[in-house]
Amino acid sequence: MGATAGRRVLRDRTAGVFLAAVVVSGFGSSAMSLAAGIWVKSLTGSDSLAALALFAVWLPVLFGPTLGAVADRWPRKPLLVGTNVVMALLLTTLTAVDSAGRIWILFAVLLLYGAGSVLMDAAESALVAQAVDARLLGDFNGLRMVANEGMKLVAPLTGAALCARFGGASVALLDAVSFALAAGLVGLLRVRGPAPAEVRRASGTRQVWGSPVLRPLVLAGSVTMLCAGLNGALLYAVVDGVLGRSPAYAGVLYAAQGIGSVTIGLLAGPLLRRLPERVFAAVGITVFAAALGLRALPYDTVALTACALIGLGLPCVLIAAMTAVQRETPDAVAGRTSAAAGTLMMAPNAVGLAFGAGVVALVDARVLLPLVGVVALLTAVSLVAGRRRCPPPAGATSAAEA
């Protein structure tokens, strides 16, 4: 059944081109996300600054509702093409970063990089809701996860190798090329016109908070991504302090996580048709919680297994929540609702990265990781146990009303 649904999704021209764009841009982004931390670590020797490089990318998520409103006000195809071109040009400026004194340029670009990513995610999510049958959204989002996260199998290792051999600027140029190619692919998409202006005034946050389906999933995603941020901030402390490896070994761990993400991406559609979204998300969070505890052990095999389990479990709540957003939200406010949900779930990731970047200098990662795992486990239990449904407040717009 899953294979048949997947073929139906891929037979759609827009879906196929969109997935190709995800593969191309995802390769460059995956390579750059790891190389940025390695770049900072190599120039400064600081674990905290390396973690702040990830924080800089995540910080613009806080402005998701505003950026999502832009995705609803502008034609999405030209917006995606233009943003990809701007991102490509922006990354070329990183060739000037050749010493610790110019790290500020890298952080400034990473902030703009994060803002562009949030804007494109909102526009892309709205495009998916337009182009794909609602019954196949789970399958499509799973395939999108395979295309995006599957790049972690090769891109981080490529980025780490390039960064170690030629410096971080080489990875930035690779990412610039990937954005330029993605702009060309997006230009081939066929999309419908903009949504009616009168519906656009609805608030994306109200759409999320007013839905008894979306609210618990997004809240669980928020806590889970807070834990994920803390886990991400501890990456180089684990590589160095727990495993005794060089910073470039982080690429191997990213690849292991990519294997898990590809696996759950292939299984997400069939599982979502058989399991309630809450149960699917809760099982994934439980797997993620167990993996966090395993990361505290000083064994390479255990560390690789834990990263694979993180890749398997962490995306579940995100796939469940965003599939529900696409299904429950009218097209006119799809961009801002997707961005609002993304902000509510991803902003805690930025908080976790910032907090973790500070606390990693004070507390051993082998102590922090099990504690974060307990928080994630309690979140999974709460998601399954919470059965109460609250009526949506007045003003929330349903898909049927739109």
Short mmCIF file of C-alpha atoms in Angstrom, two decimals:
data_model
loop_
_atom_site.label_atom_id
_atom_site.label_comp_id
_atom_site.label_asym_id
_atom_site.label_seq_id
_atom_site.Cartn_x
_atom_site.Cartn_y
_atom_site.Cartn_z
CA MET A 1 0.00 0.00 0.00
CA GLY A 2 2.84 2.39 0.92
CA ALA A 3 4.69 1.68 -2.34
CA THR A 4 1.52 2.26 -4.39
CA ALA A 5 0.84 5.57 -2.64
CA GLY A 6 4.46 6.58 -3.14
CA ARG A 7 4.23 5.91 -6.87
CA ARG A 8 1.04 7.96 -7.04
CA VAL A 9 2.83 10.86 -5.38
CA LEU A 10 5.87 10.64 -7.64
CA ARG A 11 3.72 10.48 -10.79
CA ASP A 12 2.61 14.04 -10.02
CA ARG A 13 4.88 16.37 -12.02
CA THR A 14 4.90 19.13 -9.41
CA ALA A 15 5.67 16.66 -6.64
CA GLY A 16 8.52 15.11 -8.61
CA VAL A 17 10.14 18.43 -9.48
CA PHE A 18 9.67 19.65 -5.92
CA LEU A 19 11.35 16.55 -4.50
CA ALA A 20 14.24 17.04 -6.92
CA ALA A 21 14.67 20.61 -5.65
CA VAL A 22 14.63 19.30 -2.06
CA VAL A 23 17.39 16.80 -2.90
CA VAL A 24 19.59 19.43 -4.53
CA SER A 25 19.22 22.15 -1.91
CA GLY A 26 19.18 19.61 0.91
CA PHE A 27 22.61 18.32 -0.10
CA GLY A 28 24.17 21.76 0.17
CA SER A 29 22.31 22.69 3.35
CA SER A 30 23.22 19.45 5.11
CA ALA A 31 26.87 19.90 4.22
CA MET A 32 26.85 23.54 5.34
CA SER A 33 25.02 22.95 8.64
CA LEU A 34 27.82 20.68 9.82
CA ALA A 35 30.67 22.59 8.18
CA ALA A 36 29.66 25.82 9.93
CA GLY A 37 30.26 24.27 13.35
CA ILE A 38 33.51 22.59 12.25
CA TRP A 39 34.63 25.87 10.67
CA VAL A 40 34.07 27.83 13.89
CA LYS A 41 35.59 25.09 16.03
CA SER A 42 38.70 24.95 13.82
CA LEU A 43 39.22 28.73 13.85
CA THR A 44 38.45 29.37 17.53
CA GLY A 45 38.79 26.01 19.34
CA SER A 46 35.55 26.78 21.23
CA ASP A 47 32.74 24.22 21.68
CA SER A 48 30.37 27.00 22.76
CA LEU A 49 30.97 29.12 19.65
CA ALA A 50 30.59 26.04 17.46
CA ALA A 51 27.19 25.40 19.06
CA LEU A 52 26.26 29.08 18.57
CA ALA A 53 26.81 28.63 14.84
CA LEU A 54 23.84 26.26 14.85
CA PHE A 55 21.92 28.69 17.07
CA ALA A 56 22.43 31.48 14.54
CA VAL A 57 20.71 29.38 11.86
CA TRP A 58 17.80 28.52 14.16
CA LEU A 59 17.24 32.01 15.64
CA PRO A 60 15.14 33.36 12.70
CA VAL A 61 12.57 30.64 13.43
CA LEU A 62 11.33 33.02 16.14
CA PHE A 63 10.08 35.28 13.35
CA GLY A 64 8.29 32.47 11.53
CA PRO A 65 4.76 33.95 11.61
CA THR A 66 5.99 37.18 10.02
CA LEU A 67 7.98 35.38 7.35
CA GLY A 68 5.07 32.99 6.77
CA ALA A 69 2.75 35.94 6.10
CA VAL A 70 5.12 36.97 3.30
CA ALA A 71 4.73 33.50 1.81
CA ASP A 72 0.94 34.01 1.72
CA ARG A 73 1.08 37.53 0.26
CA TRP A 74 3.45 36.85 -2.65
CA PRO A 75 3.15 34.36 -5.51
CA ARG A 76 4.97 31.36 -4.11
CA LYS A 77 6.83 30.27 -7.22
CA PRO A 78 8.60 33.62 -7.87
CA LEU A 79 9.22 33.93 -4.14
CA LEU A 80 10.95 30.54 -3.98
CA VAL A 81 13.02 31.21 -7.09
CA GLY A 82 14.12 34.64 -5.88
CA THR A 83 14.95 33.47 -2.37
CA ASN A 84 17.07 30.59 -3.69
CA VAL A 85 19.02 33.02 -5.90
CA VAL A 86 19.57 35.44 -3.01
CA MET A 87 20.77 32.59 -0.78
CA ALA A 88 23.25 31.49 -3.45
CA LEU A 89 24.70 35.00 -3.72
CA LEU A 90 24.79 35.42 0.06
CA LEU A 91 26.87 32.29 0.58
CA THR A 92 29.60 33.49 -1.78
CA THR A 93 30.46 36.25 0.72
CA LEU A 94 31.79 33.59 3.11
CA THR A 95 34.95 33.30 1.04
CA ALA A 96 36.13 36.30 3.08
CA VAL A 97 36.12 34.30 6.35
CA ASP A 98 39.75 33.18 6.75
CA SER A 99 40.54 33.92 10.41
CA ALA A 100 38.95 34.02 13.86
CA GLY A 101 38.68 37.80 13.57
CA ARG A 102 36.21 37.45 10.70
CA ILE A 103 33.94 34.91 12.37
CA TRP A 104 31.34 37.69 12.72
CA ILE A 105 30.80 37.55 8.92
CA LEU A 106 29.94 33.85 9.18
CA PHE A 107 27.47 34.45 12.01
CA ALA A 108 25.80 37.34 10.13
CA VAL A 109 25.39 35.19 7.01
CA LEU A 110 24.08 32.27 9.07
CA LEU A 111 21.36 34.53 10.54
CA LEU A 112 20.22 35.55 7.05
CA TYR A 113 20.58 31.94 5.92
CA GLY A 114 18.18 30.87 8.67
CA ALA A 115 15.68 33.59 7.74
CA GLY A 116 15.69 32.50 4.11
CA SER A 117 15.21 28.88 5.12
CA VAL A 118 12.16 29.73 7.25
CA LEU A 119 10.62 31.73 4.41
CA MET A 120 11.19 28.95 1.88
CA ASP A 121 9.87 26.27 4.23
CA ALA A 122 6.61 28.20 4.66
CA ALA A 123 6.17 28.71 0.91
CA GLU A 124 7.08 25.09 0.15
CA SER A 125 4.64 23.71 2.74
CA ALA A 126 1.83 25.79 1.25
CA LEU A 127 2.80 24.55 -2.21
CA VAL A 128 2.60 20.93 -1.03
CA ALA A 129 -0.91 21.51 0.32
CA GLN A 130 -1.92 22.91 -3.07
CA ALA A 131 -0.33 20.22 -5.23
CA VAL A 132 -0.80 16.94 -3.35
CA ASP A 133 -3.98 15.00 -2.59
CA ALA A 134 -4.82 15.30 1.12
CA ARG A 135 -4.93 11.49 1.40
CA LEU A 136 -1.32 11.32 0.26
CA LEU A 137 0.12 14.10 2.42
CA GLY A 138 1.62 11.64 4.89
CA ASP A 139 3.30 9.73 2.05
CA PHE A 140 4.57 12.92 0.43
CA ASN A 141 5.97 14.31 3.67
CA GLY A 142 7.64 10.97 4.28
CA LEU A 143 9.24 11.06 0.82
CA ARG A 144 10.26 14.64 1.44
CA MET A 145 11.91 13.49 4.66
CA VAL A 146 13.71 10.76 2.72
CA ALA A 147 14.91 13.28 0.13
CA ASN A 148 15.97 15.87 2.71
CA GLU A 149 17.35 13.74 5.51
CA GLY A 150 18.77 11.20 3.11
CA MET A 151 21.35 13.81 2.20
CA LYS A 152 22.82 13.26 5.67
CA LEU A 153 24.15 9.97 4.39
CA VAL A 154 26.62 11.71 2.09
CA ALA A 155 26.46 15.50 2.49
CA PRO A 156 27.89 15.82 6.04
CA LEU A 157 30.81 13.55 5.20
CA THR A 158 31.41 15.54 2.02
CA GLY A 159 31.15 18.82 3.89
CA ALA A 160 33.44 17.66 6.68
CA ALA A 161 36.03 16.39 4.18
CA LEU A 162 35.93 19.60 2.13
CA CYS A 163 36.12 21.73 5.26
CA ALA A 164 39.11 19.78 6.56
CA ARG A 165 40.95 19.81 3.23
CA PHE A 166 40.07 23.18 1.65
CA GLY A 167 38.39 25.17 4.43
CA GLY A 168 34.80 26.18 5.14
CA ALA A 169 34.60 28.51 2.13
CA SER A 170 34.61 25.51 -0.22
CA VAL A 171 31.47 24.15 1.48
CA ALA A 172 29.80 27.56 1.28
CA LEU A 173 30.41 27.64 -2.48
CA LEU A 174 29.02 24.11 -2.83
CA ASP A 175 25.88 25.20 -0.98
CA ALA A 176 25.62 28.28 -3.22
CA VAL A 177 25.63 26.06 -6.31
CA SER A 178 22.92 23.85 -4.78
CA PHE A 179 20.66 26.87 -4.20
CA ALA A 180 21.20 28.06 -7.76
CA LEU A 181 20.22 24.64 -9.12
CA ALA A 182 17.18 24.55 -6.82
CA ALA A 183 16.08 27.93 -8.18
CA GLY A 184 16.10 26.49 -11.69
CA LEU A 185 14.06 23.46 -10.64
CA VAL A 186 11.50 25.57 -8.78
CA GLY A 187 11.13 27.62 -11.94
CA LEU A 188 9.74 24.48 -13.63
CA LEU A 189 6.91 24.08 -11.10
CA ARG A 190 3.27 24.61 -12.03
CA VAL A 191 1.30 26.23 -9.21
CA ARG A 192 -2.09 27.80 -8.76
CA GLY A 193 -2.76 31.48 -8.18
CA PRO A 194 -2.81 33.25 -4.81
CA ALA A 195 -5.54 32.73 -2.22
CA PRO A 196 -8.45 35.16 -1.61
CA ALA A 197 -7.33 38.28 0.26
CA GLU A 198 -10.18 38.22 2.81
CA VAL A 199 -9.03 34.91 4.27
CA ARG A 200 -5.42 36.02 4.45
CA ARG A 201 -6.11 38.21 7.46
CA ALA A 202 -6.51 35.14 9.68
CA SER A 203 -3.70 34.50 12.15
CA GLY A 204 -1.52 31.43 11.65
CA THR A 205 -0.97 31.11 15.38
CA ARG A 206 -4.73 31.22 15.97
CA GLN A 207 -5.18 28.47 13.41
CA VAL A 208 -2.75 26.27 15.29
CA TRP A 209 -3.88 27.09 18.80
CA GLY A 210 -7.57 26.89 17.92
CA SER A 211 -7.40 23.34 16.60
CA PRO A 212 -7.75 20.41 19.01
CA VAL A 213 -5.89 18.31 16.42
CA LEU A 214 -2.93 20.61 15.87
CA ARG A 215 -2.43 22.03 19.36
CA PRO A 216 -1.28 18.88 21.23
CA LEU A 217 0.96 17.77 18.36
CA VAL A 218 2.62 21.18 18.07
CA LEU A 219 3.11 21.45 21.84
CA ALA A 220 4.71 18.00 21.95
CA GLY A 221 6.88 19.01 19.03
CA SER A 222 7.94 22.14 20.92
CA VAL A 223 9.21 20.22 23.94
CA THR A 224 10.83 17.56 21.76
CA MET A 225 12.70 20.15 19.71
CA LEU A 226 13.86 21.85 22.92
CA CYS A 227 15.44 18.52 23.83
CA ALA A 228 16.83 18.23 20.31
CA GLY A 229 18.45 21.66 20.64
CA LEU A 230 20.13 20.65 23.88
CA ASN A 231 21.30 17.46 22.22
CA GLY A 232 22.66 19.40 19.24
CA ALA A 233 24.60 21.79 21.48
CA LEU A 234 26.31 18.79 23.07
CA LEU A 235 27.46 17.33 19.74
CA TYR A 236 31.07 18.44 19.85
CA ALA A 237 31.33 17.78 23.57
CA VAL A 238 30.27 14.18 22.86
CA VAL A 239 32.65 13.85 19.92
CA ASP A 240 35.59 15.26 21.86
CA GLY A 241 34.92 14.56 25.55
CA VAL A 242 32.95 11.30 25.43
CA LEU A 243 34.30 9.57 22.31
CA GLY A 244 37.74 11.18 22.13
CA ARG A 245 37.45 11.94 18.42
CA SER A 246 38.31 14.94 16.22
CA PRO A 247 35.55 17.46 15.27
CA ALA A 248 35.32 15.99 11.74
CA TYR A 249 33.97 12.74 13.26
CA ALA A 250 30.69 14.60 13.69
CA GLY A 251 30.13 13.91 9.98
CA VAL A 252 30.04 10.17 10.67
CA LEU A 253 27.43 10.68 13.39
CA TYR A 254 25.33 12.85 11.07
CA ALA A 255 25.43 10.11 8.45
CA ALA A 256 24.18 7.55 10.99
CA GLN A 257 21.32 9.91 11.87
CA GLY A 258 20.53 10.22 8.18
CA ILE A 259 20.04 6.44 7.94
CA GLY A 260 17.40 6.61 10.65
CA SER A 261 15.69 9.57 9.00
CA VAL A 262 15.53 7.84 5.62
CA THR A 263 14.00 4.77 7.26
CA ILE A 264 11.21 6.67 9.02
CA GLY A 265 10.60 8.74 5.91
CA LEU A 266 9.83 5.58 3.93
CA LEU A 267 7.58 4.23 6.69
CA ALA A 268 5.79 7.43 7.71
CA GLY A 269 2.96 7.32 5.17
CA PRO A 270 1.87 3.72 5.82
CA LEU A 271 2.25 4.15 9.59
CA LEU A 272 0.17 7.33 9.64
CA ARG A 273 -2.64 5.49 7.88
CA ARG A 274 -2.61 2.79 10.58
CA LEU A 275 -1.80 4.76 13.74
CA PRO A 276 -3.38 7.88 15.22
CA GLU A 277 -1.09 10.86 14.74
CA ARG A 278 -0.61 11.20 18.51
CA VAL A 279 0.50 7.58 18.86
CA PHE A 280 2.86 7.83 15.87
CA ALA A 281 4.43 10.96 17.34
CA ALA A 282 4.63 9.53 20.87
CA VAL A 283 6.39 6.36 19.72
CA GLY A 284 8.94 8.44 17.84
CA ILE A 285 9.58 10.68 20.85
CA THR A 286 10.10 7.59 23.03
CA VAL A 287 12.73 6.24 20.62
CA PHE A 288 14.41 9.66 20.62
CA ALA A 289 14.43 9.74 24.44
CA ALA A 290 16.10 6.33 24.67
CA ALA A 291 18.73 7.38 22.14
CA LEU A 292 19.68 10.43 24.20
CA GLY A 293 20.55 8.21 27.14
CA LEU A 294 22.65 5.95 24.94
CA ARG A 295 24.72 8.90 23.69
CA ALA A 296 26.25 9.27 27.14
CA LEU A 297 28.11 5.97 26.75
CA PRO A 298 31.74 6.19 25.52
CA TYR A 299 31.55 3.61 22.73
CA ASP A 300 31.62 4.35 19.01
CA THR A 301 29.16 1.58 18.12
CA VAL A 302 26.68 2.77 20.74
CA ALA A 303 27.09 6.37 19.61
CA LEU A 304 26.37 5.44 15.97
CA THR A 305 23.34 3.38 17.02
CA ALA A 306 22.06 6.25 19.17
CA CYS A 307 22.38 8.70 16.26
CA ALA A 308 20.48 6.32 13.97
CA LEU A 309 17.72 6.05 16.58
CA ILE A 310 17.60 9.84 16.89
CA GLY A 311 17.13 10.04 13.13
CA LEU A 312 14.40 7.40 13.37
CA GLY A 313 12.46 8.90 16.27
CA LEU A 314 12.88 12.68 16.16
CA PRO A 315 11.15 13.34 12.80
CA CYS A 316 7.95 11.50 13.79
CA VAL A 317 6.35 14.33 15.72
CA LEU A 318 7.37 16.83 13.02
CA ILE A 319 5.92 14.71 10.20
CA ALA A 320 2.70 14.12 12.15
CA ALA A 321 2.28 17.80 13.05
CA MET A 322 3.05 19.24 9.61
CA THR A 323 0.86 16.67 7.85
CA ALA A 324 -1.99 17.68 10.14
CA VAL A 325 -1.31 21.37 9.43
CA GLN A 326 -1.47 20.80 5.68
CA ARG A 327 -4.67 18.78 5.99
CA GLU A 328 -6.49 21.02 8.47
CA THR A 329 -5.53 24.47 7.14
CA PRO A 330 -7.20 26.42 4.30
CA ASP A 331 -4.90 27.29 1.42
CA ALA A 332 -5.21 31.04 1.96
CA VAL A 333 -3.41 30.88 5.30
CA ALA A 334 -1.34 27.74 4.66
CA GLY A 335 1.97 29.59 4.56
CA ARG A 336 1.53 31.53 7.79
CA THR A 337 -0.03 28.58 9.62
CA SER A 338 2.84 26.33 8.58
CA ALA A 339 5.32 28.99 9.65
CA ALA A 340 3.52 29.52 12.96
CA ALA A 341 3.59 25.78 13.67
CA GLY A 342 7.23 25.73 12.65
CA THR A 343 8.02 28.61 15.00
CA LEU A 344 6.22 27.00 17.93
CA MET A 345 8.10 23.75 17.34
CA MET A 346 11.49 25.02 16.16
CA ALA A 347 11.98 28.10 18.35
CA PRO A 348 12.60 25.86 21.39
CA ASN A 349 15.37 24.23 19.34
CA ALA A 350 17.12 27.61 19.17
CA VAL A 351 16.59 28.07 22.91
CA GLY A 352 18.01 24.61 23.56
CA LEU A 353 21.06 25.33 21.40
CA ALA A 354 21.72 28.64 23.18
CA PHE A 355 21.23 27.19 26.65
CA GLY A 356 23.23 24.10 25.81
CA ALA A 357 26.09 26.18 24.40
CA GLY A 358 26.44 27.78 27.84
CA VAL A 359 25.78 24.84 30.10
CA VAL A 360 28.12 22.47 28.21
CA ALA A 361 31.03 24.42 29.68
CA LEU A 362 29.77 23.75 33.21
CA VAL A 363 28.15 20.29 33.22
CA ASP A 364 29.44 17.04 31.72
CA ALA A 365 27.53 15.86 28.64
CA ARG A 366 27.28 12.38 30.19
CA VAL A 367 25.14 13.90 32.95
CA LEU A 368 23.04 16.18 30.77
CA LEU A 369 22.03 13.69 28.07
CA PRO A 370 20.11 11.25 30.35
CA LEU A 371 18.30 14.17 32.00
CA VAL A 372 17.19 15.52 28.62
CA GLY A 373 16.05 12.00 27.69
CA VAL A 374 13.78 11.87 30.74
CA VAL A 375 12.11 15.14 29.69
CA ALA A 376 11.49 13.74 26.20
CA LEU A 377 10.04 10.53 27.63
CA LEU A 378 7.60 12.46 29.84
CA THR A 379 6.51 14.39 26.75
CA ALA A 380 5.66 11.16 24.93
CA VAL A 381 3.66 9.89 27.91
CA SER A 382 1.77 13.18 28.15
CA LEU A 383 0.92 13.15 24.44
CA VAL A 384 -0.66 9.69 24.62
CA ALA A 385 -2.39 10.28 27.95
CA GLY A 386 -3.93 13.64 27.02
CA ARG A 387 -7.38 12.80 25.67
CA ARG A 388 -9.25 16.00 26.41
CA ARG A 389 -10.34 17.99 23.40
CA CYS A 390 -10.90 21.73 23.72
CA PRO A 391 -13.32 23.50 21.32
CA PRO A 392 -11.58 25.97 19.00
CA PRO A 393 -11.96 29.60 19.98
CA ALA A 394 -14.07 31.97 17.93
CA GLY A 395 -12.13 33.28 14.98
CA ALA A 396 -10.28 30.13 14.02
CA THR A 397 -10.78 29.32 10.37
CA SER A 398 -11.35 25.75 9.28
CA ALA A 399 -10.62 24.36 5.85
CA ALA A 400 -14.31 23.75 5.29
CA GLU A 401 -15.20 27.35 6.21
CA ALA A 402 -12.53 28.66 3.85
#
